[in-house]
């Protein structure tokens, strides 16, 4: 969980003047509760008092499972970012830039950061994609959760950042004057991005400042705020945790009450009737134990003993209620419930499994509308920063960025391969695109060159064999004709030869 501490937030209101600053400070406290619900600590409740037993408080954290499943399906296979040249002459340069970008992201552990950033976005309503760098240094990319930054935008364009402030507490203290908060502010001043960084206390007073309105050399703030869902102009976003909280609470309470009911009713009650007190006092509960039952002299009835078993008549109703709350949580996030029990008798073909995930895939594609824009911005910004800070030598090209989404679900790959091969054979698809799709780790140009080379070798071998066969056939025919002539001459007599002469 991010390291935000509740305390004096006047400095946030100063940074973000007006009503928006007040709204942000209230929202930060709400986000703390959302993270508590996600990790389970916020799912506790105070049981009803005045009971003669300690009620069970059991949590089955479906919120965390569903948020993780959603982020895992969307981001566990990282999207493919491709650089496409706008002109044919720039294809080699585009491939060089794409190789540089892929290597950079791999070294930055991009896949791990991406899925964690998605979780923070789904929980805390928004996340900041932050790029770092300095002249002659190294570039970096990171995600910061909503509890570690606040931001302000241009009044006329909500998509244009005017100021972003990152912060986190460096110590644990409830007293504002003893709190130490690292703060880093990016702000646009006259078309330049300025950086101010230092250590402050909880009142916002400066303790130590390491950078004061330092020119970063950029004409843009190297931050992109990704907002989860929300409506037009929404700067805070919505949380996927919040819509699950009511069903999660009802599920936990029902399950806890069921445990208590089972605990009290699983042991039968023993009933004795019309027995004297000595009999009652000498009753022992043990295997093979006997009861010396004596009738109470004051009773007119014969002494008797029996066991009163509990009747669990609510079992089906409870199971239906639990399943209803659980299925509602799965349905709210469009995550299919694919447990073994649910998949009994299900024809698990590639297309059928894909159909199960259609709703979730549609939900992820909706979220990708925002994430695509962020990744395209990140690519453009990294290329610009690499040139400005001279960290890497990249060619000048006109390009566009393509982001391909990839999901970790099986499909009918054999059928898809056959269709793609037919398209290649009918010349409506290039061989290079086929290799790029089905052999992503291979170099398409090298593979094509090797195919052409092998084809030429096979054709040359075939021509040689054919030529050899033809020449061999001609020599055999000539030899046969020579032998035939010799035989014919040998068959003629000497007299015939003299007459001929």
Coordinates of C-alpha atoms in Angstrom, one line a residue:
X1 CA 0.0 0.0 0.0
X2 CA 1.3 3.5 -0.8
X3 CA 2.9 5.4 2.1
X4 CA 0.5 8.3 2.5
X5 CA -0.2 9.4 6.1
X6 CA -3.3 11.3 7.2
X7 CA -2.3 14.6 8.6
X8 CA -2.1 18.3 7.8
X9 CA -2.9 18.7 4.1
X10 CA -3.0 22.5 4.0
X11 CA 0.0 22.5 1.7
X12 CA -2.0 20.5 -0.9
X13 CA -4.7 23.1 -0.7
X14 CA -2.1 25.8 -1.3
X15 CA -0.7 23.9 -4.3
X16 CA -4.1 23.4 -5.8
X17 CA -5.9 26.6 -5.0
X18 CA -9.7 26.8 -4.9
X19 CA -12.4 24.1 -4.4
X20 CA -10.4 21.5 -6.3
X21 CA -7.7 21.4 -3.6
X22 CA -10.3 20.7 -0.9
X23 CA -11.8 18.0 -3.1
X24 CA -8.4 16.3 -3.6
X25 CA -7.6 16.2 0.1
X26 CA -11.0 14.6 0.8
X27 CA -10.4 12.1 -2.1
X28 CA -7.0 11.1 -0.7
X29 CA -8.7 10.0 2.6
X30 CA -11.3 8.0 0.6
X31 CA -8.5 6.3 -1.4
X32 CA -6.9 5.1 1.8
X33 CA -10.1 3.3 2.7
X34 CA -10.2 1.7 -0.8
X35 CA -6.7 0.3 -0.4
X36 CA -7.7 -1.0 3.0
X37 CA -10.7 -2.8 1.4
X38 CA -8.4 -4.3 -1.3
X39 CA -5.8 -5.7 1.2
X40 CA -8.5 -6.9 3.5
X41 CA -7.8 -4.8 6.6
X42 CA -10.8 -2.6 5.9
X43 CA -13.2 -5.5 5.7
X44 CA -13.4 -6.0 9.4
X45 CA -16.5 -5.0 11.4
X46 CA -17.6 -4.7 15.0
X47 CA -19.9 -7.6 15.9
X48 CA -23.1 -7.0 17.8
X49 CA -22.4 -6.6 21.6
X50 CA -24.2 -8.2 24.6
X51 CA -23.7 -11.8 23.4
X52 CA -22.5 -14.6 25.6
X53 CA -20.0 -15.8 22.9
X54 CA -17.4 -14.2 20.7
X55 CA -18.8 -13.9 17.2
X56 CA -16.7 -15.1 14.3
X57 CA -15.3 -12.4 11.9
X58 CA -14.1 -14.2 8.8
X59 CA -13.0 -12.5 5.6
X60 CA -12.9 -14.2 2.2
X61 CA -11.2 -11.4 0.1
X62 CA -12.9 -11.6 -3.3
X63 CA -12.1 -7.9 -3.9
X64 CA -8.4 -8.6 -4.2
X65 CA -8.9 -11.7 -6.3
X66 CA -11.1 -9.9 -8.8
X67 CA -8.9 -6.8 -9.1
X68 CA -5.9 -9.0 -9.6
X69 CA -7.7 -11.2 -12.2
X70 CA -8.8 -8.1 -14.1
X71 CA -5.3 -6.6 -14.2
X72 CA -3.7 -10.0 -14.9
X73 CA -6.0 -10.5 -17.9
X74 CA -5.4 -7.1 -19.3
X75 CA -1.7 -6.6 -18.6
X76 CA 0.1 -10.0 -17.8
X77 CA 1.0 -10.3 -21.5
X78 CA 2.5 -6.8 -22.1
X79 CA 1.2 -5.0 -25.2
X80 CA 3.4 -4.8 -28.3
X81 CA 4.4 -1.2 -29.1
X82 CA 5.5 -0.9 -32.7
X83 CA 7.1 2.0 -34.6
X84 CA 5.8 2.3 -38.1
X85 CA 7.5 4.6 -40.7
X86 CA 5.2 6.9 -42.6
X87 CA 7.5 6.7 -45.6
X88 CA 8.9 3.5 -47.2
X89 CA 12.4 5.0 -47.0
X90 CA 12.3 5.2 -43.3
X91 CA 11.6 1.5 -42.6
X92 CA 15.1 0.8 -41.5
X93 CA 15.2 3.8 -39.2
X94 CA 11.8 2.8 -37.7
X95 CA 13.1 -0.7 -37.0
X96 CA 16.2 0.9 -35.3
X97 CA 14.0 3.0 -33.0
X98 CA 11.7 0.1 -32.3
X99 CA 14.6 -2.1 -31.2
X100 CA 15.9 0.7 -29.0
X101 CA 12.4 1.1 -27.4
X102 CA 12.0 -2.6 -26.8
X103 CA 15.4 -2.9 -25.2
X104 CA 14.8 0.1 -23.0
X105 CA 11.4 -1.2 -21.7
X106 CA 12.9 -4.6 -21.1
X107 CA 15.7 -3.2 -19.0
X108 CA 13.1 -1.1 -17.1
X109 CA 11.2 -4.2 -16.1
X110 CA 8.3 -2.8 -18.0
X111 CA 6.0 -5.9 -17.8
X112 CA 6.2 -6.0 -14.0
X113 CA 5.6 -2.2 -13.6
X114 CA 2.7 -2.3 -16.1
X115 CA 0.6 -4.9 -14.3
X116 CA 1.3 -3.2 -10.9
X117 CA 0.4 0.2 -12.3
X118 CA -2.9 -1.2 -13.6
X119 CA -3.8 -2.6 -10.1
X120 CA -3.1 0.8 -8.5
X121 CA -5.2 2.5 -11.2
X122 CA -8.1 0.1 -10.7
X123 CA -7.9 0.5 -6.9
X124 CA -7.0 4.2 -6.4
X125 CA -8.9 5.7 -9.3
X126 CA -5.9 7.0 -11.2
X127 CA -2.1 6.5 -11.6
X128 CA 0.7 8.7 -12.9
X129 CA 3.0 7.4 -15.7
X130 CA 6.2 9.3 -14.9
X131 CA 9.4 9.6 -17.1
X132 CA 12.7 10.6 -15.6
X133 CA 16.0 11.7 -17.1
X134 CA 18.8 14.3 -17.2
X135 CA 21.4 15.5 -19.7
X136 CA 24.0 12.8 -20.2
X137 CA 22.2 10.5 -17.8
X138 CA 19.7 7.6 -18.2
X139 CA 16.1 7.7 -19.0
X140 CA 13.6 5.9 -16.7
X141 CA 9.9 5.1 -16.5
X142 CA 7.7 4.4 -13.5
X143 CA 4.2 4.4 -12.2
X144 CA 3.1 6.4 -9.1
X145 CA -0.1 5.6 -7.2
X146 CA -2.8 8.2 -6.5
X147 CA -1.7 8.6 -2.9
X148 CA 1.7 9.9 -3.9
X149 CA 0.8 12.7 -6.3
X150 CA -1.6 15.6 -6.9
X151 CA -2.0 17.5 -10.1
X152 CA -3.7 20.5 -11.8
X153 CA -4.7 21.0 -15.4
X154 CA -5.2 23.9 -17.8
X155 CA -8.6 25.5 -17.1
X156 CA -9.4 25.3 -20.8
X157 CA -8.1 21.8 -21.5
X158 CA -8.4 19.1 -18.9
X159 CA -5.9 16.9 -20.8
X160 CA -3.1 19.4 -20.5
X161 CA -1.1 19.3 -17.3
X162 CA -0.1 22.6 -15.7
X163 CA 1.4 21.2 -12.4
X164 CA 2.2 17.8 -10.9
X165 CA 3.4 17.4 -7.3
X166 CA 4.9 14.0 -6.2
X167 CA 5.3 13.4 -2.4
X168 CA 5.8 10.7 0.2
X169 CA 6.6 10.6 3.9
X170 CA 10.1 9.8 4.9
X171 CA 9.3 9.2 8.5
X172 CA 6.5 8.0 10.8
X173 CA 5.0 10.8 12.9
X174 CA 1.5 12.0 13.8
X175 CA 2.8 15.5 14.6
X176 CA 2.8 17.7 11.6
X177 CA 5.9 19.7 12.6
X178 CA 7.9 16.5 13.0
X179 CA 6.7 14.9 9.7
X180 CA 9.2 14.9 6.9
X181 CA 7.8 14.9 3.4
X182 CA 9.8 14.6 0.2
X183 CA 8.1 16.8 -2.5
X184 CA 8.9 17.1 -6.2
X185 CA 7.0 19.7 -8.2
X186 CA 6.8 19.9 -12.0
X187 CA 5.2 23.1 -13.4
X188 CA 4.9 24.8 -16.7
X189 CA 6.1 28.4 -16.7
X190 CA 6.2 30.4 -20.0
X191 CA 6.4 27.2 -22.1
X192 CA 9.2 25.6 -20.0
X193 CA 9.0 22.7 -17.5
X194 CA 10.5 23.7 -14.2
X195 CA 11.5 21.4 -11.3
X196 CA 11.4 22.2 -7.6
X197 CA 12.4 19.4 -5.1
X198 CA 13.0 19.3 -1.4
X199 CA 12.1 18.1 2.1
X200 CA 9.2 19.8 3.9
X201 CA 7.3 19.3 7.2
X202 CA 3.6 18.5 7.5
X203 CA 2.7 22.2 7.4
X204 CA 4.4 22.6 4.1
X205 CA 7.3 24.6 5.5
X206 CA 10.7 24.0 3.7
X207 CA 13.3 22.1 5.6
X208 CA 15.7 21.4 2.8
X209 CA 15.5 22.2 -0.9
X210 CA 17.7 20.5 -3.5
X211 CA 16.2 22.1 -6.7
X212 CA 14.5 25.4 -7.1
X213 CA 12.6 26.0 -10.3
X214 CA 15.3 24.2 -12.3
X215 CA 14.8 24.2 -16.0
X216 CA 14.4 20.5 -17.1
X217 CA 15.1 21.4 -20.8
X218 CA 11.6 20.1 -21.7
X219 CA 8.7 22.0 -23.1
X220 CA 6.3 19.5 -21.5
X221 CA 5.7 17.9 -18.1
X222 CA 7.1 14.3 -18.3
X223 CA 4.0 12.9 -16.6
X224 CA 0.8 11.4 -18.0
X225 CA -2.1 10.9 -15.6
X226 CA -4.2 7.8 -16.4
X227 CA -7.7 8.1 -15.0
X228 CA -9.8 4.9 -14.5
X229 CA -13.2 5.1 -16.1
X230 CA -15.1 8.2 -15.0
X231 CA -17.1 10.7 -17.1
X232 CA -16.2 13.6 -19.4
X233 CA -13.8 16.0 -17.6
X234 CA -13.4 13.8 -14.6
X235 CA -10.0 14.3 -13.0
X236 CA -10.4 11.9 -10.1
X237 CA -11.8 8.7 -11.8
X238 CA -13.6 5.8 -10.2
X239 CA -12.5 2.8 -8.3
X240 CA -13.3 -0.8 -9.2
X241 CA -13.1 -1.6 -5.5
X242 CA -15.9 0.6 -4.5
X243 CA -18.6 -1.2 -6.5
X244 CA -17.6 -4.5 -4.9
X245 CA -17.6 -3.4 -1.2
X246 CA -21.3 -3.9 -0.4
X247 CA -21.4 -7.5 -1.8
X248 CA -18.1 -8.3 -0.1
X249 CA -19.4 -7.1 3.3
X250 CA -22.6 -9.1 2.9
X251 CA -20.7 -12.2 1.9
X252 CA -18.3 -12.0 4.8
X253 CA -21.1 -11.5 7.4
X254 CA -23.2 -14.4 6.1
X255 CA -20.3 -16.7 6.1
X256 CA -19.3 -15.7 9.6
X257 CA -22.8 -16.2 10.9
X258 CA -22.9 -19.6 9.3
X259 CA -19.7 -20.6 11.1
X260 CA -21.2 -19.6 14.4
X261 CA -24.5 -21.4 13.6
X262 CA -22.6 -24.6 12.7
X263 CA -20.4 -24.4 15.7
X264 CA -23.4 -24.2 18.1
X265 CA -25.6 -26.7 16.4
X266 CA -23.1 -29.4 15.4
X267 CA -23.1 -30.8 19.0
X268 CA -26.4 -32.5 20.0
X269 CA -28.2 -31.5 23.2
X270 CA -28.7 -34.3 25.8
X271 CA -32.1 -34.3 27.6
X272 CA -33.1 -36.2 30.7
X273 CA -36.6 -36.4 32.0
X274 CA -38.0 -37.4 35.4
X275 CA -34.6 -38.4 36.8
X276 CA -33.4 -37.8 40.3
X277 CA -30.6 -35.3 40.9
X278 CA -28.0 -38.0 41.7
X279 CA -28.5 -39.5 38.2
X280 CA -28.0 -36.2 36.6
X281 CA -24.8 -35.5 38.5
X282 CA -23.3 -38.9 37.6
X283 CA -23.9 -38.7 33.9
X284 CA -20.7 -39.0 31.9
X285 CA -20.1 -38.3 28.2
X286 CA -17.7 -40.9 26.9
X287 CA -17.5 -43.8 24.5
X288 CA -19.3 -46.8 26.1
X289 CA -20.5 -44.9 29.1
X290 CA -23.6 -46.2 31.0
X291 CA -26.2 -44.2 32.9
X292 CA -27.5 -45.5 36.2
X293 CA -30.9 -43.9 35.7
X294 CA -33.1 -43.5 38.7
X295 CA -36.6 -42.1 38.6
X296 CA -37.3 -39.0 40.7
X297 CA -39.5 -40.2 43.6
X298 CA -41.6 -37.1 43.2
X299 CA -42.4 -37.9 39.6
X300 CA -45.2 -40.1 38.4
X301 CA -43.5 -40.8 35.0
X302 CA -40.7 -43.2 34.2
X303 CA -37.2 -41.6 33.9
X304 CA -36.0 -41.2 30.3
X305 CA -33.0 -39.8 28.4
X306 CA -32.6 -38.8 24.7
X307 CA -30.5 -36.7 22.3
X308 CA -31.9 -33.6 20.6
X309 CA -30.4 -33.2 17.2
X310 CA -30.3 -29.8 15.4
X311 CA -32.1 -29.5 12.1
X312 CA -30.2 -27.4 9.5
X313 CA -33.2 -26.3 7.4
X314 CA -31.5 -23.1 6.2
X315 CA -28.6 -24.8 4.3
X316 CA -29.9 -24.3 0.7
X317 CA -31.0 -20.8 1.4
X318 CA -27.6 -19.9 2.7
X319 CA -25.8 -21.4 -0.3
X320 CA -28.0 -19.5 -2.7
X321 CA -27.4 -16.2 -0.8
X322 CA -23.6 -16.7 -0.8
X323 CA -23.5 -17.7 -4.4
X324 CA -25.7 -14.7 -5.4
X325 CA -23.3 -12.2 -3.7
X326 CA -20.2 -13.9 -5.1
X327 CA -21.6 -14.0 -8.7
X328 CA -22.7 -10.4 -8.4
X329 CA -19.1 -9.5 -7.6
X330 CA -17.8 -11.4 -10.6
X331 CA -20.5 -9.9 -12.8
X332 CA -19.8 -6.3 -11.7
X333 CA -16.2 -6.6 -13.0
X334 CA -17.2 -8.8 -16.0
X335 CA -14.8 -11.5 -14.7
X336 CA -16.0 -15.0 -15.6
X337 CA -16.3 -17.5 -12.8
X338 CA -14.3 -20.3 -14.2
X339 CA -13.9 -22.5 -11.2
X340 CA -13.9 -26.3 -11.7
X341 CA -17.3 -26.6 -10.2
X342 CA -18.7 -24.0 -12.7
X343 CA -17.1 -25.6 -15.7
X344 CA -18.5 -29.1 -15.2
X345 CA -19.9 -30.3 -18.5
X346 CA -18.6 -27.3 -20.3
X347 CA -17.1 -27.8 -23.8
X348 CA -13.8 -26.1 -23.2
X349 CA -12.8 -25.4 -26.8
X350 CA -10.7 -22.4 -27.8
X351 CA -13.8 -20.5 -29.1
X352 CA -16.0 -21.4 -26.1
X353 CA -13.3 -20.2 -23.7
X354 CA -13.0 -17.0 -25.7
X355 CA -16.7 -16.5 -25.5
X356 CA -16.6 -16.8 -21.7
X357 CA -14.1 -13.8 -21.6
X358 CA -15.9 -11.6 -24.2
X359 CA -17.4 -9.3 -21.5
X360 CA -14.1 -9.0 -19.7
X361 CA -12.2 -8.4 -23.0
X362 CA -14.7 -5.7 -23.9
X363 CA -14.2 -4.1 -20.5
X364 CA -10.4 -4.2 -21.0
X365 CA -10.7 -2.8 -24.5
X366 CA -12.7 0.1 -23.0
X367 CA -9.9 0.8 -20.5
X368 CA -7.3 0.5 -23.3
X369 CA -8.7 3.7 -24.8
X370 CA -7.0 5.6 -22.1
X371 CA -4.0 3.3 -21.7
X372 CA -3.3 3.4 -25.5
X373 CA -3.1 7.2 -25.4
X374 CA -0.7 7.0 -22.5
X375 CA 1.6 4.5 -24.2
X376 CA 1.7 6.5 -27.4
X377 CA 2.5 9.6 -25.4
X378 CA 5.2 7.7 -23.5
X379 CA 6.8 6.5 -26.7
X380 CA 6.8 10.0 -28.2
X381 CA 8.1 11.6 -25.0
X382 CA 10.9 9.0 -24.6
X383 CA 12.2 9.6 -28.1
X384 CA 12.1 13.4 -27.6
X385 CA 13.9 13.1 -24.2
X386 CA 16.5 10.8 -25.7
X387 CA 17.3 13.5 -28.3
X388 CA 17.1 16.5 -25.9
X389 CA 19.3 14.8 -23.2
X390 CA 21.5 13.1 -25.8
X391 CA 21.2 9.8 -24.0
X392 CA 21.0 7.7 -27.2
X393 CA 21.5 8.4 -30.9
X394 CA 18.3 7.9 -32.7
X395 CA 17.6 8.7 -36.4
X396 CA 15.2 11.4 -37.5
X397 CA 12.1 9.8 -39.0
X398 CA 8.4 10.5 -39.5
X399 CA 6.7 7.7 -37.7
X400 CA 3.5 6.6 -36.0
X401 CA 3.0 4.4 -33.0
X402 CA 0.9 1.2 -33.0
X403 CA -0.2 -0.6 -29.8
X404 CA -1.3 -4.2 -30.1
X405 CA -3.2 -5.7 -27.2
X406 CA -2.5 -9.3 -26.2
X407 CA -4.5 -11.4 -23.8
X408 CA -3.5 -14.6 -22.0
X409 CA -6.2 -16.9 -23.3
X410 CA -6.1 -19.9 -25.6
X411 CA -7.6 -19.7 -29.0
X412 CA -8.0 -22.0 -32.0
X413 CA -4.5 -21.2 -33.2
X414 CA -4.3 -24.1 -35.7
X415 CA -7.4 -22.8 -37.5
X416 CA -6.1 -19.3 -37.4
X417 CA -2.8 -20.4 -38.9
X418 CA -4.5 -22.2 -41.7
X419 CA -6.5 -19.0 -42.6
X420 CA -3.3 -16.9 -42.5
X421 CA -1.5 -19.4 -44.7
X422 CA -4.4 -19.3 -47.2
X423 CA -4.2 -15.5 -47.2
X424 CA -0.4 -15.7 -48.0
X425 CA -1.1 -18.2 -50.8
X426 CA -3.8 -16.0 -52.3
X427 CA -1.4 -13.0 -52.0
X428 CA -3.7 -10.9 -49.8
X429 CA -1.2 -11.1 -47.0
X430 CA 2.6 -10.8 -47.0
X431 CA 5.0 -13.5 -45.8
X432 CA 6.6 -10.9 -43.6
X433 CA 3.4 -10.1 -41.7
X434 CA 2.9 -13.9 -41.2
X435 CA 6.4 -14.3 -39.8
X436 CA 5.9 -11.2 -37.5
X437 CA 2.7 -12.6 -36.2
X438 CA 3.6 -16.3 -35.6
X439 CA 7.3 -16.0 -35.0
X440 CA 7.7 -12.7 -33.0
X441 CA 11.2 -13.6 -31.8
X442 CA 12.5 -14.2 -35.4
X443 CA 13.9 -11.6 -37.7
X444 CA 11.4 -11.5 -40.6
X445 CA 14.0 -10.1 -43.1
X446 CA 16.5 -12.9 -42.3
X447 CA 13.8 -15.6 -42.5
X448 CA 12.7 -14.3 -45.9
X449 CA 16.3 -14.1 -47.2
X450 CA 16.8 -17.7 -46.0
X451 CA 13.6 -18.9 -47.7
X452 CA 14.7 -17.2 -51.0
X453 CA 18.1 -18.8 -50.7
X454 CA 16.7 -22.3 -50.0
X455 CA 14.3 -21.9 -52.9
X456 CA 17.1 -20.9 -55.3
X457 CA 19.2 -23.9 -54.1
X458 CA 16.3 -26.3 -54.6
X459 CA 15.6 -24.9 -58.1
X460 CA 19.2 -25.1 -59.0
X461 CA 19.5 -28.7 -57.8
X462 CA 16.4 -29.6 -59.7
X463 CA 17.7 -28.1 -63.0
X464 CA 21.0 -29.9 -62.6
X465 CA 19.3 -33.2 -62.0
X466 CA 17.1 -32.7 -65.0
X467 CA 20.0 -31.7 -67.2
X468 CA 21.9 -34.7 -66.0
X469 CA 19.0 -36.9 -66.7
X470 CA 18.6 -35.5 -70.2
X471 CA 22.3 -35.8 -71.0
X472 CA 22.4 -39.3 -69.6
X473 CA 19.3 -40.2 -71.7
X474 CA 21.0 -38.9 -74.9
X475 CA 24.2 -40.8 -74.3
X476 CA 22.3 -44.0 -73.6
X477 CA 20.3 -43.5 -76.9
X478 CA 23.5 -42.9 -78.9
X479 CA 25.2 -45.9 -77.4
X480 CA 22.1 -48.0 -78.2
X481 CA 22.1 -46.8 -81.8
X482 CA 25.9 -47.5 -82.1
X483 CA 25.5 -51.0 -80.8
X484 CA 22.6 -51.6 -83.1
X485 CA 24.6 -50.4 -86.1
X486 CA 27.5 -52.7 -85.2
X487 CA 25.2 -55.6 -84.9
X488 CA 23.7 -54.9 -88.3
X489 CA 27.1 -54.7 -89.9
X490 CA 28.2 -57.9 -88.2
X491 CA 25.2 -59.7 -89.6
X492 CA 26.1 -59.0 -93.3
X493 CA 28.3 -61.8 -95.2
X494 CA 31.7 -61.1 -96.9
X495 CA 30.3 -61.6 -100.4
X496 CA 27.6 -59.1 -99.8
X497 CA 30.3 -56.7 -98.7
X498 CA 32.4 -57.3 -101.9
X499 CA 29.3 -56.9 -104.1
X500 CA 28.6 -53.6 -102.4
X501 CA 32.1 -52.5 -102.9

